[in-house]
Short mmCIF file of C-alpha atoms and ligand atoms in Angstrom, two decimals:
data_model
loop_
_atom_site.label_atom_id
_atom_site.label_comp_id
_atom_site.label_asym_id
_atom_site.label_seq_id
_atom_site.Cartn_x
_atom_site.Cartn_y
_atom_site.Cartn_z
CA MET A 1 28.23 -47.42 -73.81
CA ILE A 2 24.53 -46.53 -73.66
CA ARG A 3 23.41 -43.29 -72.29
CA ILE A 4 19.77 -42.19 -72.21
CA THR A 5 18.86 -38.94 -70.78
CA ASN A 6 15.40 -37.26 -70.26
CA LEU A 7 13.82 -39.42 -72.82
CA GLN A 8 10.22 -39.27 -73.67
CA LYS A 9 7.99 -41.25 -75.83
CA SER A 10 4.21 -41.05 -76.40
CA PHE A 11 1.77 -42.67 -78.68
CA LEU A 12 -1.40 -41.18 -80.02
CA LEU A 13 -4.49 -42.81 -78.73
CA GLY A 14 -7.13 -41.28 -81.00
CA PRO A 15 -7.15 -37.56 -80.12
CA LYS A 16 -5.37 -38.34 -76.72
CA LYS A 17 -1.62 -38.61 -76.12
CA ASN A 18 -0.55 -41.67 -74.25
CA MET A 19 2.64 -40.67 -72.50
CA VAL A 20 4.45 -44.04 -72.16
CA LEU A 21 8.02 -42.91 -71.27
CA LYS A 22 7.89 -39.77 -69.33
CA ASN A 23 11.50 -39.31 -68.32
CA VAL A 24 13.82 -42.03 -68.73
CA ASN A 25 17.47 -41.87 -67.64
CA LEU A 26 19.61 -44.90 -68.06
CA GLU A 27 23.25 -45.77 -68.46
CA ILE A 28 24.43 -49.16 -69.38
CA ASN A 29 28.04 -50.02 -69.51
CA LYS A 30 29.89 -52.17 -71.93
CA GLY A 31 29.93 -55.86 -70.92
CA GLU A 32 27.00 -55.36 -68.40
CA MET A 33 24.07 -57.75 -68.20
CA VAL A 34 20.97 -55.89 -67.16
CA ALA A 35 17.29 -56.73 -66.58
CA ILE A 36 14.45 -54.53 -67.20
CA MET A 37 11.23 -55.19 -65.23
CA GLY A 38 7.76 -53.55 -64.92
CA ARG A 39 4.23 -54.17 -65.32
CA SER A 40 2.65 -55.23 -68.51
CA GLY A 41 2.15 -51.91 -70.60
CA SER A 42 4.74 -49.98 -68.59
CA GLY A 43 6.83 -49.36 -71.69
CA LYS A 44 9.51 -51.97 -71.56
CA SER A 45 9.18 -52.96 -75.24
CA THR A 46 8.96 -49.49 -76.28
CA LEU A 47 12.20 -48.71 -74.42
CA LEU A 48 13.93 -51.84 -76.18
CA ASN A 49 12.62 -50.57 -79.56
CA ILE A 50 14.16 -47.13 -78.87
CA LEU A 51 17.35 -48.70 -77.89
CA ALA A 52 17.39 -50.84 -81.03
CA GLY A 53 16.76 -47.69 -83.24
CA LEU A 54 13.37 -49.20 -84.34
CA VAL A 55 11.30 -46.36 -82.64
CA LYS A 56 12.14 -42.68 -82.35
CA ALA A 57 11.79 -41.02 -79.00
CA ASP A 58 9.79 -37.69 -78.88
CA SER A 59 12.55 -35.93 -77.08
CA GLY A 60 15.53 -36.47 -74.94
CA SER A 61 18.80 -38.13 -76.06
CA TYR A 62 20.28 -41.57 -76.69
CA HIS A 63 23.93 -41.88 -77.16
CA PHE A 64 25.66 -45.12 -78.19
CA ASP A 65 29.31 -45.12 -77.98
CA ASN A 66 29.12 -41.44 -78.05
CA ASN A 67 27.03 -41.36 -81.25
CA ASP A 68 23.66 -39.59 -81.11
CA VAL A 69 21.25 -42.19 -82.32
CA LEU A 70 18.16 -39.95 -82.30
CA LYS A 71 19.98 -37.58 -84.83
CA MET A 72 20.68 -40.30 -87.33
CA ASP A 73 18.84 -40.53 -90.49
CA SER A 74 17.16 -43.84 -91.49
CA ASN A 75 20.13 -45.16 -93.40
CA GLN A 76 22.43 -44.42 -90.56
CA VAL A 77 20.06 -45.94 -87.99
CA ALA A 78 19.87 -49.17 -90.15
CA GLU A 79 23.63 -49.32 -90.31
CA PHE A 80 23.90 -48.61 -86.50
CA ARG A 81 21.46 -51.52 -85.85
CA LYS A 82 23.26 -53.83 -88.21
CA CYS A 83 26.63 -53.30 -86.60
CA ASN A 84 25.64 -53.04 -82.91
CA ILE A 85 22.27 -54.61 -82.00
CA GLY A 86 20.93 -58.15 -81.98
CA TYR A 87 17.32 -58.29 -81.07
CA VAL A 88 15.57 -61.32 -79.85
CA PHE A 89 11.89 -60.14 -80.17
CA GLN A 90 9.09 -61.10 -77.89
CA ASN A 91 7.31 -63.95 -79.70
CA SER A 92 10.07 -64.07 -82.25
CA VAL A 93 8.64 -64.89 -85.70
CA LEU A 94 10.47 -67.46 -87.49
CA ILE A 95 9.66 -67.91 -91.17
CA ASP A 96 8.05 -71.36 -91.51
CA THR A 97 8.65 -71.74 -95.20
CA LYS A 98 12.36 -71.67 -94.55
CA ASP A 99 14.38 -74.19 -92.46
CA VAL A 100 16.41 -73.45 -89.53
CA TYR A 101 19.64 -72.58 -91.41
CA HIS A 102 17.81 -70.07 -93.80
CA ASN A 103 16.19 -68.39 -90.84
CA ILE A 104 19.45 -67.78 -89.15
CA VAL A 105 21.33 -66.67 -92.32
CA LEU A 106 18.54 -64.06 -93.17
CA PRO A 107 20.16 -61.03 -91.47
CA LEU A 108 23.39 -61.65 -93.35
CA LYS A 109 21.61 -61.13 -96.54
CA TYR A 110 21.89 -57.34 -96.09
CA SER A 111 25.66 -57.69 -96.10
CA ASN A 112 27.96 -58.87 -98.79
CA TYR A 113 29.24 -62.05 -97.36
CA SER A 114 30.40 -64.81 -99.60
CA LYS A 115 28.63 -68.24 -99.31
CA SER A 116 31.58 -69.72 -97.47
CA GLU A 117 31.73 -66.74 -94.99
CA GLU A 118 27.98 -67.26 -94.42
CA LYS A 119 28.55 -70.92 -93.74
CA LYS A 120 31.42 -70.19 -91.27
CA LYS A 121 29.34 -67.79 -89.39
CA ILE A 122 26.31 -70.05 -89.27
CA SER A 123 28.55 -73.02 -88.04
CA LEU A 124 29.79 -70.85 -85.14
CA VAL A 125 26.25 -69.78 -83.94
CA LEU A 126 24.81 -73.32 -84.38
CA ALA A 127 27.67 -74.64 -82.21
CA ALA A 128 27.27 -71.80 -79.64
CA LEU A 129 23.62 -72.55 -79.31
CA HIS A 130 23.92 -76.32 -79.50
CA ILE A 131 21.56 -76.60 -82.41
CA GLU A 132 23.77 -78.13 -85.05
CA LYS A 133 21.57 -81.13 -85.39
CA LEU A 134 18.55 -78.91 -86.10
CA LYS A 135 20.19 -77.11 -89.04
CA HIS A 136 18.00 -78.66 -91.71
CA ASN A 137 14.84 -78.90 -89.69
CA SER A 138 11.69 -77.12 -90.59
CA ILE A 139 10.34 -74.56 -88.14
CA ASP A 140 7.24 -76.42 -87.37
CA THR A 141 9.17 -79.43 -85.88
CA LEU A 142 10.87 -77.26 -83.31
CA SER A 143 10.02 -77.23 -79.56
CA GLY A 144 9.55 -73.85 -77.79
CA GLY A 145 13.05 -73.94 -76.39
CA GLU A 146 14.58 -74.94 -79.75
CA GLY A 147 12.63 -72.16 -81.57
CA GLN A 148 13.92 -69.64 -79.08
CA ARG A 149 17.50 -70.89 -79.77
CA VAL A 150 16.98 -70.29 -83.44
CA ALA A 151 15.69 -66.72 -82.74
CA ILE A 152 18.76 -66.02 -80.60
CA ALA A 153 21.12 -67.48 -83.29
CA ARG A 154 19.55 -65.22 -85.75
CA ALA A 155 19.90 -62.27 -83.55
CA ILE A 156 23.56 -62.89 -82.83
CA ILE A 157 24.63 -64.00 -86.30
CA GLN A 158 26.12 -60.58 -87.12
CA ASP A 159 28.12 -60.61 -83.93
CA PRO A 160 26.47 -57.61 -82.41
CA LYS A 161 27.94 -55.62 -79.39
CA VAL A 162 24.54 -55.53 -77.65
CA ILE A 163 21.95 -58.36 -77.37
CA ILE A 164 18.56 -57.16 -76.60
CA ALA A 165 15.97 -59.68 -75.59
CA ASP A 166 12.21 -59.04 -74.86
CA GLU A 167 10.92 -61.75 -72.46
CA PRO A 168 13.16 -64.49 -74.07
CA THR A 169 12.05 -67.12 -71.53
CA GLY A 170 8.44 -66.06 -71.28
CA SER A 171 6.77 -69.07 -72.70
CA LEU A 172 9.30 -71.75 -71.72
CA ASP A 173 9.22 -74.31 -68.95
CA GLU A 174 11.65 -73.99 -66.11
CA LYS A 175 14.40 -76.32 -67.41
CA THR A 176 14.52 -74.66 -70.84
CA GLU A 177 14.33 -71.22 -69.22
CA GLU A 178 17.47 -72.12 -67.38
CA ASP A 179 19.26 -73.37 -70.51
CA ILE A 180 18.44 -70.16 -72.28
CA LEU A 181 19.42 -68.04 -69.32
CA ARG A 182 22.74 -69.91 -69.24
CA LEU A 183 23.37 -69.01 -72.89
CA PHE A 184 22.90 -65.32 -72.18
CA THR A 185 25.25 -65.62 -69.15
CA ILE A 186 27.82 -67.21 -71.50
CA PHE A 187 27.53 -64.52 -74.25
CA ASN A 188 27.91 -61.97 -71.48
CA LYS A 189 31.15 -63.75 -70.20
CA GLN A 190 32.33 -63.49 -73.73
CA GLY A 191 31.95 -59.71 -73.58
CA LYS A 192 28.60 -59.08 -75.06
CA THR A 193 26.41 -56.37 -73.36
CA ILE A 194 22.95 -57.85 -72.60
CA ILE A 195 19.63 -56.15 -72.00
CA ILE A 196 16.77 -58.46 -71.05
CA VAL A 197 13.15 -57.50 -70.36
CA THR A 198 11.77 -60.24 -68.03
CA HIS A 199 8.92 -60.90 -65.56
CA ASN A 200 10.98 -63.71 -64.20
CA GLN A 201 12.81 -62.83 -60.91
CA LYS A 202 15.29 -65.59 -61.24
CA VAL A 203 16.32 -64.20 -64.74
CA ALA A 204 16.63 -60.65 -63.26
CA ASP A 205 18.63 -61.86 -60.34
CA SER A 206 21.29 -63.40 -62.46
CA CYS A 207 21.87 -59.88 -63.96
CA ASP A 208 24.45 -57.36 -62.81
CA ARG A 209 21.72 -54.70 -62.33
CA ILE A 210 17.88 -54.59 -62.49
CA PHE A 211 15.89 -51.57 -63.76
CA TYR A 212 12.33 -51.13 -63.04
CA ILE A 213 9.98 -49.06 -65.28
CA GLU A 214 7.19 -47.35 -63.38
CA ASN A 215 5.00 -44.39 -64.16
CA GLY A 216 7.09 -43.59 -67.24
CA CYS A 217 10.49 -43.63 -65.37
CA CYS A 218 13.17 -46.13 -65.25
CA ASN A 219 14.79 -46.67 -61.95
CA LEU A 220 17.48 -48.91 -60.57
CA PHE A 221 15.82 -51.54 -58.58
CA THR A 222 17.73 -51.51 -55.18
CA GLY A 223 15.93 -54.12 -53.02
CA TYR A 224 12.63 -55.58 -51.97
N1 ADP B 301 2.99 -48.66 -81.84
C1 ADP B 301 2.19 -48.36 -80.87
N2 ADP B 301 1.09 -47.54 -81.08
C2 ADP B 301 0.27 -47.08 -79.98
N3 ADP B 301 0.52 -47.37 -78.68
C3 ADP B 301 1.63 -48.20 -78.53
C4 ADP B 301 2.43 -48.69 -79.45
N4 ADP B 301 3.29 -49.49 -78.93
C5 ADP B 301 3.22 -49.45 -77.58
N5 ADP B 301 1.90 -48.82 -77.36
C6 ADP B 301 1.44 -48.50 -76.00
O1 ADP B 301 2.43 -48.17 -75.21
C7 ADP B 301 2.29 -48.69 -73.96
C8 ADP B 301 3.54 -49.56 -73.49
O2 ADP B 301 3.72 -50.63 -74.35
P1 ADP B 301 4.89 -51.59 -74.36
O3 ADP B 301 6.10 -50.88 -74.44
O4 ADP B 301 4.56 -52.64 -75.36
O5 ADP B 301 4.73 -52.17 -72.77
P2 ADP B 301 5.44 -53.46 -72.14
O6 ADP B 301 6.35 -53.99 -73.08
O7 ADP B 301 5.92 -52.96 -70.82
O8 ADP B 301 4.25 -54.40 -71.80
C9 ADP B 301 0.91 -49.48 -73.84
O9 ADP B 301 0.02 -48.73 -73.45
C10 ADP B 301 0.85 -49.80 -75.27
O10 ADP B 301 -0.50 -49.88 -75.73
MG1 MG B 302 6.40 -55.89 -73.91
#
């Protein structure tokens, strides 16, 4: 489903080039749940941003279902992202002038759904994430775990094929972390492909495979 070959990505650091991803090769199959680990600053978020089509690589290739994502123009990438990718950002920002319902419905505003279709979709994700009761809550009343559920709801409202999550349990207590992890496992059992960046070994261990980014390369983690 996802095939990345010889991918490179650098950022300019003043006059210097900061080579973040030097040579990334990665294949992820449909229906897999994989973890990406690595030190802070190793390029995990950068790789997720490339997978989501938010950042262009310098060179190499990225194929998604045999479509060459790096060759798409900006409209095509936007369409690709809308159809395929649900992204739970690190420190997901919810809009605190809108309630839970209106935060979750936001991505649908770029499609032409009727009000009743919108409502149906929202009901489904609210139920899936067990947050029906929070529907009309304002964002500042939510706990960390509840806020994360809303961020996940917003990411999956379009029913994406792939869910990308950047340290989704980073700031949560252990019990809440387990709840969130369970949700991802359920989505995975329902057929979603899941890519999680995590520092948490327990989260990583519940994935099918673990990749490790080090020195700009991404390798399968095969043991301790
Ligand atoms: N937009 C950007 N502009 C310049 N440098 C960036 C940008 N995004 C990331 N970087 C740099 O790329 C490196 C990897 O960052 P990142 O992918 O966020 O790492 P990780 O998520 O593994 O902590 C860091 O050195 C970071 O400073
Ligand atoms: Mg990061």
